[in-house]
């Protein structure tokens, strides 16, 4: 067989494995979320990873802001799973910021995810939370082209003067 066919079969196989493992990870997320949801409200914090590891933090919180259960998922691949964070049980989510002594012991990505969970929880508690939709790649490219256009116009204007 030709190298191209073997390589194509390898790429298709890798893609199918990626989809299957991704579906398994989503199922694991949903199970963990439902488990925490039975305990109380769930504050979700995330720190998307492009090159670095992505991080998701789940806090089950009672009506007073006391953390009933805490879980984290951190990893680069779809093989990452949730792990318990027992040290945070009993803490108040209102104080889970980068200045909290326990949060300062965590790595930077977990700190950012915890702050994100706290911020979203506080905004929902106040009643002014709206989900922010990420830009599509085409919208981002359009904005970048407009920025370059304005920069070029500004340079041309300065060189004429």
Tab-separated table of N, CA and C in Angstrom:
chain	number	residue	atom	x	y	z
A	1	UNK	N	0.826	-1.193	0.000
A	1	UNK	CA	0.000	0.000	0.000
A	1	UNK	C	0.864	1.248	0.000
A	2	UNK	N	0.309	2.279	-0.498
A	2	UNK	CA	1.006	3.542	-0.583
A	2	UNK	C	1.097	4.189	0.803
A	3	UNK	N	2.149	4.946	1.004
A	3	UNK	CA	2.351	5.665	2.265
A	3	UNK	C	1.181	6.598	2.564
A	4	UNK	N	0.635	7.226	1.526
A	4	UNK	CA	-0.468	8.173	1.695
A	4	UNK	C	-1.686	7.477	2.295
A	5	UNK	N	-2.007	6.266	1.813
A	5	UNK	CA	-3.165	5.543	2.357
A	5	UNK	C	-2.941	5.164	3.819
A	6	UNK	N	-1.750	4.718	4.137
A	6	UNK	CA	-1.431	4.345	5.523
A	6	UNK	C	-1.509	5.579	6.419
A	7	UNK	N	-0.935	6.677	5.968
A	7	UNK	CA	-0.979	7.914	6.738
A	7	UNK	C	-2.412	8.400	6.907
A	8	UNK	N	-3.215	8.347	5.846
A	8	UNK	CA	-4.621	8.749	5.912
A	8	UNK	C	-5.394	7.891	6.903
A	9	UNK	N	-5.151	6.582	6.884
A	9	UNK	CA	-5.828	5.689	7.834
A	9	UNK	C	-5.418	6.023	9.262
A	10	UNK	N	-4.156	6.356	9.465
A	10	UNK	CA	-3.670	6.737	10.795
A	10	UNK	C	-4.351	8.024	11.270
A	11	UNK	N	-4.471	8.998	10.395
A	11	UNK	CA	-5.099	10.278	10.749
A	11	UNK	C	-6.581	10.066	11.080
A	12	UNK	N	-7.278	9.283	10.272
A	12	UNK	CA	-8.697	9.019	10.520
A	12	UNK	C	-8.864	8.267	11.843
A	13	UNK	N	-7.999	7.282	12.088
A	13	UNK	CA	-8.052	6.528	13.347
A	13	UNK	C	-7.798	7.423	14.546
A	14	UNK	N	-6.823	8.314	14.445
A	14	UNK	CA	-6.520	9.240	15.542
A	14	UNK	C	-7.694	10.181	15.788
A	15	UNK	N	-8.345	10.626	14.727
A	15	UNK	CA	-9.498	11.514	14.868
A	15	UNK	C	-10.650	10.790	15.562
A	16	UNK	N	-10.905	9.566	15.180
A	16	UNK	CA	-11.983	8.791	15.804
A	16	UNK	C	-11.686	8.573	17.288
A	17	UNK	N	-10.427	8.246	17.618
A	17	UNK	CA	-10.050	8.089	19.028
A	17	UNK	C	-10.244	9.392	19.799
A	18	UNK	N	-9.886	10.506	19.199
A	18	UNK	CA	-10.050	11.815	19.835
A	18	UNK	C	-11.520	12.068	20.135
A	19	UNK	N	-12.393	11.778	19.192
A	19	UNK	CA	-13.828	11.981	19.385
A	19	UNK	C	-14.347	11.075	20.496
A	20	UNK	N	-13.958	9.817	20.491
A	20	UNK	CA	-14.426	8.874	21.509
A	20	UNK	C	-13.965	9.287	22.906
A	21	UNK	N	-12.679	9.639	23.039
A	21	UNK	CA	-12.172	10.078	24.345
A	21	UNK	C	-12.821	11.395	24.780
A	22	UNK	N	-13.089	12.286	23.823
A	22	UNK	CA	-13.774	13.537	24.134
A	22	UNK	C	-15.178	13.292	24.659
A	23	UNK	N	-15.883	12.356	24.038
A	23	UNK	CA	-17.233	12.020	24.499
A	23	UNK	C	-17.181	11.419	25.899
A	24	UNK	N	-16.165	10.603	26.156
A	24	UNK	CA	-16.009	10.004	27.487
A	24	UNK	C	-15.734	11.088	28.527
A	25	UNK	N	-14.905	12.079	28.164
A	25	UNK	CA	-14.601	13.162	29.088
A	25	UNK	C	-15.846	14.006	29.370
A	26	UNK	N	-16.660	14.254	28.367
A	26	UNK	CA	-17.896	15.010	28.558
A	26	UNK	C	-18.844	14.240	29.468
A	27	UNK	N	-18.918	12.929	29.280
A	27	UNK	CA	-19.761	12.096	30.147
A	27	UNK	C	-19.269	12.184	31.593
A	28	UNK	N	-17.947	12.129	31.792
A	28	UNK	CA	-17.369	12.236	33.134
A	28	UNK	C	-17.687	13.604	33.749
A	29	UNK	N	-17.590	14.671	32.951
A	29	UNK	CA	-17.937	16.010	33.428
A	29	UNK	C	-19.393	16.052	33.876
A	30	UNK	N	-20.296	15.531	33.041
A	30	UNK	CA	-21.724	15.566	33.366
A	30	UNK	C	-22.031	14.769	34.633
A	31	UNK	N	-21.388	13.615	34.810
A	31	UNK	CA	-21.601	12.818	36.020
A	31	UNK	C	-21.130	13.579	37.255
A	32	UNK	N	-19.958	14.179	37.172
A	32	UNK	CA	-19.412	14.938	38.295
A	32	UNK	C	-20.291	16.149	38.595
A	33	UNK	N	-20.724	16.842	37.557
A	33	UNK	CA	-21.589	18.009	37.744
A	33	UNK	C	-22.890	17.602	38.429
A	34	UNK	N	-23.511	16.520	37.965
A	34	UNK	CA	-24.771	16.062	38.569
A	34	UNK	C	-24.578	15.667	40.031
A	35	UNK	N	-23.444	15.024	40.323
A	35	UNK	CA	-23.138	14.636	41.707
A	35	UNK	C	-23.047	15.867	42.609
A	36	UNK	N	-22.370	16.902	42.130
A	36	UNK	CA	-22.233	18.123	42.907
A	36	UNK	C	-23.548	18.907	42.949
A	37	UNK	N	-24.322	18.840	41.879
A	37	UNK	CA	-25.587	19.565	41.809
A	37	UNK	C	-26.573	19.053	42.860
A	38	UNK	N	-26.477	17.757	43.182
A	38	UNK	CA	-27.346	17.198	44.216
A	38	UNK	C	-27.032	17.791	45.590
A	39	UNK	N	-25.817	18.311	45.760
A	39	UNK	CA	-25.400	18.871	47.047
A	39	UNK	C	-25.772	20.342	47.181
A	40	UNK	N	-25.868	21.055	46.079
A	40	UNK	CA	-26.183	22.479	46.127
A	40	UNK	C	-25.906	23.137	44.790
A	41	UNK	N	-25.806	24.462	44.803
A	41	UNK	CA	-25.450	25.201	43.595
A	41	UNK	C	-24.024	24.834	43.203
A	42	UNK	N	-23.723	24.910	41.912
A	42	UNK	CA	-22.377	24.587	41.451
A	42	UNK	C	-21.768	25.811	40.782
A	43	UNK	N	-20.637	26.238	41.313
A	43	UNK	CA	-19.866	27.329	40.708
A	43	UNK	C	-18.797	26.687	39.837
A	44	UNK	N	-18.773	27.076	38.568
A	44	UNK	CA	-17.823	26.500	37.621
A	44	UNK	C	-16.837	27.581	37.210
A	45	UNK	N	-15.559	27.292	37.384
A	45	UNK	CA	-14.510	28.203	36.940
A	45	UNK	C	-13.669	27.502	35.895
A	46	UNK	N	-13.251	28.242	34.894
A	46	UNK	CA	-12.458	27.611	33.845
A	46	UNK	C	-11.338	28.527	33.410
A	47	UNK	N	-10.304	27.894	32.972
A	47	UNK	CA	-9.146	28.580	32.381
A	47	UNK	C	-8.792	27.770	31.155
A	48	UNK	N	-9.181	28.267	30.010
A	48	UNK	CA	-8.942	27.539	28.762
A	48	UNK	C	-7.451	27.425	28.506
A	49	UNK	N	-7.053	26.292	28.014
A	49	UNK	CA	-5.649	26.084	27.697
A	49	UNK	C	-5.457	25.944	26.203
A	50	UNK	N	-4.640	26.763	25.636
A	50	UNK	CA	-4.316	26.629	24.214
A	50	UNK	C	-3.079	25.750	24.093
A	51	UNK	N	-1.997	26.217	24.688
A	51	UNK	CA	-0.760	25.448	24.700
A	51	UNK	C	-0.575	24.809	26.075
A	52	UNK	N	-0.931	25.561	27.113
A	52	UNK	CA	-0.832	25.044	28.477
A	52	UNK	C	-2.048	24.173	28.786
A	53	UNK	N	-2.028	23.551	29.955
A	53	UNK	CA	-3.132	22.697	30.376
A	53	UNK	C	-4.387	23.519	30.626
A	54	UNK	N	-5.520	23.012	30.167
A	54	UNK	CA	-6.797	23.626	30.490
A	54	UNK	C	-7.193	23.207	31.896
A	55	UNK	N	-7.961	24.046	32.572
A	55	UNK	CA	-8.338	23.777	33.956
A	55	UNK	C	-9.802	24.106	34.161
A	56	UNK	N	-10.514	23.194	34.836
A	56	UNK	CA	-11.905	23.431	35.225
A	56	UNK	C	-12.007	23.153	36.716
A	57	UNK	N	-12.655	24.062	37.430
A	57	UNK	CA	-12.888	23.920	38.864
A	57	UNK	C	-14.398	23.893	39.093
A	58	UNK	N	-14.869	22.947	39.888
A	58	UNK	CA	-16.273	22.870	40.267
A	58	UNK	C	-16.372	22.985	41.781
A	59	UNK	N	-17.173	23.921	42.264
A	59	UNK	CA	-17.445	24.073	43.691
A	59	UNK	C	-18.941	23.850	43.920
A	60	UNK	N	-19.303	22.883	44.759
A	60	UNK	CA	-20.683	22.754	45.215
A	60	UNK	C	-20.820	23.690	46.404
A	61	UNK	N	-21.788	24.601	46.344
A	61	UNK	CA	-21.899	25.677	47.323
A	61	UNK	C	-23.310	25.689	47.917
A	62	UNK	N	-23.398	25.901	49.246
A	62	UNK	CA	-24.721	26.009	49.878
A	62	UNK	C	-25.241	27.438	49.722
A	63	UNK	N	-26.406	27.721	50.304
A	63	UNK	CA	-27.038	29.030	50.120
A	63	UNK	C	-26.291	30.171	50.794
A	64	UNK	N	-25.354	29.867	51.688
A	64	UNK	CA	-24.576	30.910	52.373
A	64	UNK	C	-23.184	31.104	51.764
A	65	UNK	N	-22.863	30.344	50.714
A	65	UNK	CA	-21.560	30.475	50.070
A	65	UNK	C	-20.506	29.542	50.627
A	66	UNK	N	-20.891	28.614	51.474
A	66	UNK	CA	-19.945	27.653	52.043
A	66	UNK	C	-19.733	26.519	51.041
A	67	UNK	N	-18.473	26.177	50.777
A	67	UNK	CA	-18.140	25.137	49.815
A	67	UNK	C	-18.401	23.770	50.443
A	68	UNK	N	-19.270	22.991	49.788
A	68	UNK	CA	-19.625	21.657	50.267
A	68	UNK	C	-18.750	20.579	49.645
A	69	UNK	N	-18.292	20.815	48.408
A	69	UNK	CA	-17.425	19.869	47.706
A	69	UNK	C	-16.678	20.645	46.634
A	70	UNK	N	-15.477	20.199	46.324
A	70	UNK	CA	-14.651	20.882	45.320
A	70	UNK	C	-13.934	19.844	44.472
A	71	UNK	N	-13.903	20.091	43.170
A	71	UNK	CA	-13.219	19.196	42.238
A	71	UNK	C	-12.450	20.032	41.220
A	72	UNK	N	-11.369	19.429	40.699
A	72	UNK	CA	-10.605	20.100	39.639
A	72	UNK	C	-10.294	19.105	38.538
A	73	UNK	N	-10.262	19.604	37.315
A	73	UNK	CA	-9.792	18.838	36.169
A	73	UNK	C	-8.745	19.703	35.487
A	74	UNK	N	-7.575	19.136	35.310
A	74	UNK	CA	-6.503	19.892	34.673
A	74	UNK	C	-5.717	18.958	33.784
A	75	UNK	N	-5.492	19.385	32.556
A	75	UNK	CA	-4.716	18.565	31.645
A	75	UNK	C	-4.720	19.125	30.242
A	76	UNK	N	-3.851	18.558	29.432
A	76	UNK	CA	-3.707	18.983	28.045
A	76	UNK	C	-4.538	18.087	27.127
A	77	UNK	N	-4.749	16.839	27.526
A	77	UNK	CA	-5.418	15.873	26.661
A	77	UNK	C	-6.846	15.611	27.127
A	78	UNK	N	-7.563	14.835	26.327
A	78	UNK	CA	-8.927	14.457	26.677
A	78	UNK	C	-8.940	13.332	27.707
A	79	UNK	N	-7.802	12.923	28.177
A	79	UNK	CA	-7.717	11.883	29.200
A	79	UNK	C	-7.787	12.447	30.614
A	80	UNK	N	-7.840	13.778	30.750
A	80	UNK	CA	-7.904	14.408	32.073
A	80	UNK	C	-9.226	14.081	32.748
A	81	UNK	N	-9.189	13.903	34.068
A	81	UNK	CA	-10.381	13.586	34.863
A	81	UNK	C	-10.439	14.506	36.068
A	82	UNK	N	-11.614	14.532	36.712
A	82	UNK	CA	-11.786	15.341	37.909
A	82	UNK	C	-11.162	14.661	39.111
A	83	UNK	N	-10.540	15.481	39.952
A	83	UNK	CA	-9.937	15.017	41.200
A	83	UNK	C	-10.465	15.884	42.335
A	84	UNK	N	-10.695	15.290	43.510
A	84	UNK	CA	-11.233	16.066	44.633
A	84	UNK	C	-10.224	17.063	45.195
A	85	UNK	N	-10.753	18.143	45.752
A	85	UNK	CA	-9.957	19.155	46.448
A	85	UNK	C	-10.501	19.258	47.877
A	86	UNK	N	-10.190	18.298	48.744
A	86	UNK	CA	-10.801	18.272	50.078
A	86	UNK	C	-10.415	19.456	50.967
A	87	UNK	N	-9.303	20.110	50.695
A	87	UNK	CA	-8.850	21.221	51.541
A	87	UNK	C	-9.809	22.408	51.490
A	88	UNK	N	-10.594	22.519	50.429
A	88	UNK	CA	-11.461	23.685	50.260
A	88	UNK	C	-12.860	23.479	50.835
A	89	UNK	N	-13.179	22.276	51.277
A	89	UNK	CA	-14.498	22.007	51.838
A	89	UNK	C	-14.635	22.763	53.156
A	90	UNK	N	-15.726	23.505	53.276
A	90	UNK	CA	-15.973	24.305	54.469
A	90	UNK	C	-15.545	25.759	54.330
A	91	UNK	N	-14.785	26.081	53.289
A	91	UNK	CA	-14.352	27.466	53.062
A	91	UNK	C	-15.495	28.271	52.445
A	92	UNK	N	-15.405	29.579	52.531
A	92	UNK	CA	-16.399	30.475	51.947
A	92	UNK	C	-15.934	30.884	50.555
A	93	UNK	N	-16.786	30.665	49.557
A	93	UNK	CA	-16.411	30.979	48.168
A	93	UNK	C	-16.211	32.475	47.962
A	94	UNK	N	-16.816	33.297	48.807
A	94	UNK	CA	-16.669	34.746	48.663
A	94	UNK	C	-15.219	35.186	48.850
A	95	UNK	N	-14.424	34.382	49.533
A	95	UNK	CA	-13.032	34.746	49.817
A	95	UNK	C	-12.031	33.935	49.003
A	96	UNK	N	-12.477	33.206	48.000
A	96	UNK	CA	-11.585	32.380	47.192
A	96	UNK	C	-10.960	33.215	46.066
A	97	UNK	N	-10.091	34.143	46.415
A	97	UNK	CA	-9.399	34.925	45.401
A	97	UNK	C	-7.902	34.642	45.484
A	98	UNK	N	-7.128	35.327	44.686
A	98	UNK	CA	-5.690	35.052	44.616
A	98	UNK	C	-4.945	35.409	45.899
A	99	UNK	N	-5.603	36.103	46.829
A	99	UNK	CA	-4.954	36.476	48.077
A	99	UNK	C	-5.208	35.464	49.193
A	100	UNK	N	-6.117	34.531	48.968
A	100	UNK	CA	-6.420	33.501	49.965
A	100	UNK	C	-5.191	32.596	50.114
A	101	UNK	N	-4.750	32.290	51.338
A	101	UNK	CA	-3.515	31.513	51.528
A	101	UNK	C	-3.535	30.125	50.875
A	102	UNK	N	-4.683	29.457	50.863
A	102	UNK	CA	-4.729	28.131	50.237
A	102	UNK	C	-4.674	28.240	48.716
A	103	UNK	N	-5.312	29.247	48.168
A	103	UNK	CA	-5.317	29.435	46.722
A	103	UNK	C	-3.906	29.780	46.241
A	104	UNK	N	-3.159	30.537	47.036
A	104	UNK	CA	-1.795	30.940	46.648
A	104	UNK	C	-0.858	29.750	46.518
A	105	UNK	N	-1.191	28.627	47.178
A	105	UNK	CA	-0.353	27.427	47.102
A	105	UNK	C	-0.556	26.658	45.796
A	106	UNK	N	-1.658	26.925	45.097
A	106	UNK	CA	-1.972	26.218	43.850
A	106	UNK	C	-1.188	26.837	42.692
A	107	UNK	N	-1.141	26.091	41.569
A	107	UNK	CA	-0.456	26.655	40.396
A	107	UNK	C	-1.303	27.772	39.781
A	108	UNK	N	-0.702	28.540	38.916
A	108	UNK	CA	-1.325	29.751	38.382
A	108	UNK	C	-2.634	29.455	37.635
A	109	UNK	N	-2.688	28.348	36.894
A	109	UNK	CA	-3.888	28.013	36.133
A	109	UNK	C	-5.062	27.689	37.060
A	110	UNK	N	-4.798	26.974	38.134
A	110	UNK	CA	-5.856	26.656	39.097
A	110	UNK	C	-6.304	27.930	39.804
A	111	UNK	N	-5.358	28.808	40.143
A	111	UNK	CA	-5.715	30.082	40.774
A	111	UNK	C	-6.666	30.876	39.878
A	112	UNK	N	-6.357	30.928	38.572
A	112	UNK	CA	-7.191	31.684	37.649
A	112	UNK	C	-8.577	31.050	37.513
A	113	UNK	N	-8.637	29.721	37.484
A	113	UNK	CA	-9.935	29.036	37.388
A	113	UNK	C	-10.759	29.258	38.652
A	114	UNK	N	-10.099	29.240	39.814
A	114	UNK	CA	-10.820	29.479	41.073
A	114	UNK	C	-11.355	30.904	41.129
A	115	UNK	N	-10.566	31.852	40.694
A	115	UNK	CA	-11.043	33.243	40.666
A	115	UNK	C	-12.197	33.410	39.691
A	116	UNK	N	-12.136	32.681	38.573
A	116	UNK	CA	-13.219	32.716	37.602
A	116	UNK	C	-14.498	32.145	38.207
A	117	UNK	N	-14.398	31.035	38.933
A	117	UNK	CA	-15.569	30.439	39.592
A	117	UNK	C	-16.157	31.417	40.606
A	118	UNK	N	-15.312	32.041	41.390
A	118	UNK	CA	-15.761	33.002	42.402
A	118	UNK	C	-16.441	34.198	41.743
A	119	UNK	N	-15.811	34.732	40.701
A	119	UNK	CA	-16.359	35.908	40.017
A	119	UNK	C	-17.730	35.600	39.424
A	120	UNK	N	-17.866	34.467	38.762
A	120	UNK	CA	-19.147	34.103	38.158
A	120	UNK	C	-20.190	33.866	39.244
A	121	UNK	N	-19.792	33.205	40.334
A	121	UNK	CA	-20.727	32.961	41.447
A	121	UNK	C	-21.239	34.290	42.006
A	122	UNK	N	-20.337	35.244	42.216
A	122	UNK	CA	-20.742	36.545	42.758
A	122	UNK	C	-21.655	37.297	41.793
A	123	UNK	N	-21.353	37.231	40.493
A	123	UNK	CA	-22.185	37.913	39.506
A	123	UNK	C	-23.574	37.285	39.416
A	124	UNK	N	-23.650	35.949	39.509
A	124	UNK	CA	-24.947	35.273	39.496
A	124	UNK	C	-25.714	35.628	40.763
A	125	UNK	N	-25.004	35.667	41.893
A	125	UNK	CA	-25.628	36.012	43.172
A	125	UNK	C	-26.233	37.421	43.131
A	126	UNK	N	-25.543	38.339	42.470
A	126	UNK	CA	-26.048	39.708	42.337
A	126	UNK	C	-27.134	39.829	41.277
A	127	UNK	N	-27.205	38.843	40.392
A	127	UNK	CA	-28.236	38.846	39.361
A	127	UNK	C	-27.873	39.576	38.096
A	128	UNK	N	-26.597	39.873	37.876
A	128	UNK	CA	-26.215	40.593	36.658
A	128	UNK	C	-25.236	39.806	35.793
A	129	UNK	N	-25.371	38.484	35.781
A	129	UNK	CA	-24.461	37.659	34.978
A	129	UNK	C	-25.056	37.411	33.605
A	130	UNK	N	-24.267	37.626	32.577
A	130	UNK	CA	-24.636	37.271	31.213
A	130	UNK	C	-23.462	36.525	30.603
A	131	UNK	N	-23.766	35.403	29.972
A	131	UNK	CA	-22.736	34.591	29.334
A	131	UNK	C	-22.112	35.383	28.191
A	132	UNK	N	-20.791	35.433	28.166
A	132	UNK	CA	-20.086	36.129	27.099
A	132	UNK	C	-19.768	35.130	25.997
A	133	UNK	N	-20.225	35.432	24.797
A	133	UNK	CA	-19.980	34.543	23.668
A	133	UNK	C	-18.595	34.835	23.098
A	134	UNK	N	-17.783	33.796	22.910
A	134	UNK	CA	-16.462	34.019	22.328
A	134	UNK	C	-16.578	34.398	20.848
A	135	UNK	N	-15.603	35.143	20.375
A	135	UNK	CA	-15.583	35.534	18.970
A	135	UNK	C	-15.292	34.326	18.097
A	136	UNK	N	-15.944	34.283	16.953
A	136	UNK	CA	-15.618	33.236	15.995
A	136	UNK	C	-14.276	33.602	15.349
A	137	UNK	N	-13.584	32.628	14.788
A	137	UNK	CA	-12.304	32.944	14.142
A	137	UNK	C	-12.445	33.983	13.023
A	138	UNK	N	-13.584	33.941	12.314
A	138	UNK	CA	-13.781	34.896	11.225
A	138	UNK	C	-13.990	36.306	11.758
A	139	UNK	N	-14.741	36.436	12.853
A	139	UNK	CA	-14.952	37.756	13.454
A	139	UNK	C	-13.635	38.303	13.992
A	140	UNK	N	-12.824	37.438	14.612
A	140	UNK	CA	-11.515	37.859	15.111
A	140	UNK	C	-10.606	38.313	13.990
A	141	UNK	N	-10.634	37.581	12.875
A	141	UNK	CA	-9.815	37.951	11.720
A	141	UNK	C	-10.277	39.287	11.139
A	142	UNK	N	-11.588	39.494	11.100
A	142	UNK	CA	-12.127	40.757	10.573
A	142	UNK	C	-11.669	41.934	11.429
A	143	UNK	N	-11.732	41.771	12.742
A	143	UNK	CA	-11.290	42.836	13.650
A	143	UNK	C	-9.799	43.096	13.480
A	144	UNK	N	-9.001	42.034	13.344
A	144	UNK	CA	-7.555	42.183	13.160
A	144	UNK	C	-7.248	42.932	11.865
A	145	UNK	N	-7.946	42.620	10.796
A	145	UNK	CA	-7.739	43.306	9.511
A	145	UNK	C	-8.093	44.783	9.641
A	146	UNK	N	-9.186	45.094	10.346
A	146	UNK	CA	-9.570	46.492	10.550
A	146	UNK	C	-8.513	47.239	11.362
A	147	UNK	N	-7.953	46.588	12.374
A	147	UNK	CA	-6.885	47.220	13.157
A	147	UNK	C	-5.668	47.525	12.282
A	148	UNK	N	-5.255	46.548	11.474
A	148	UNK	CA	-4.113	46.766	10.587
A	148	UNK	C	-4.391	47.902	9.598
A	149	UNK	N	-5.614	47.948	9.092
A	149	UNK	CA	-5.995	48.995	8.145
A	149	UNK	C	-5.869	50.373	8.799
A	150	UNK	N	-6.387	50.493	10.030
A	150	UNK	CA	-6.304	51.782	10.735
A	150	UNK	C	-4.857	52.142	11.070
A	151	UNK	N	-4.037	51.156	11.414
A	151	UNK	CA	-2.623	51.423	11.696
A	151	UNK	C	-1.909	51.922	10.445
A	152	UNK	N	-2.199	51.298	9.319
A	152	UNK	CA	-1.565	51.719	8.067
A	152	UNK	C	-2.013	53.127	7.680
A	153	UNK	N	-3.296	53.418	7.886
A	153	UNK	CA	-3.792	54.754	7.571
A	153	UNK	C	-3.134	55.800	8.461
A	154	UNK	N	-2.948	55.460	9.728
A	154	UNK	CA	-2.306	56.399	10.658
A	154	UNK	C	-0.844	56.635	10.259
A	155	UNK	N	-0.146	55.569	9.845
A	155	UNK	CA	1.249	55.717	9.409
A	155	UNK	C	1.343	56.555	8.143
A	156	UNK	N	0.402	56.320	7.232
A	156	UNK	CA	0.420	57.091	5.983
A	156	UNK	C	0.138	58.566	6.266
A	157	UNK	N	-0.747	58.836	7.193
A	157	UNK	CA	-1.093	60.203	7.554
A	157	UNK	C	0.108	60.902	8.166
A	158	UNK	N	0.858	60.178	9.045
A	158	UNK	CA	2.051	60.774	9.679
A	158	UNK	C	3.158	61.017	8.664
A	159	UNK	N	3.317	60.143	7.678
A	159	UNK	CA	4.394	60.297	6.712
A	159	UNK	C	4.091	61.446	5.737
A	160	UNK	N	2.845	61.779	5.519
A	160	UNK	CA	2.470	62.872	4.632
A	160	UNK	C	2.716	64.206	5.309
A	161	UNK	N	2.505	64.252	6.623
A	161	UNK	CA	2.632	65.519	7.340
A	161	UNK	C	4.013	65.948	7.520
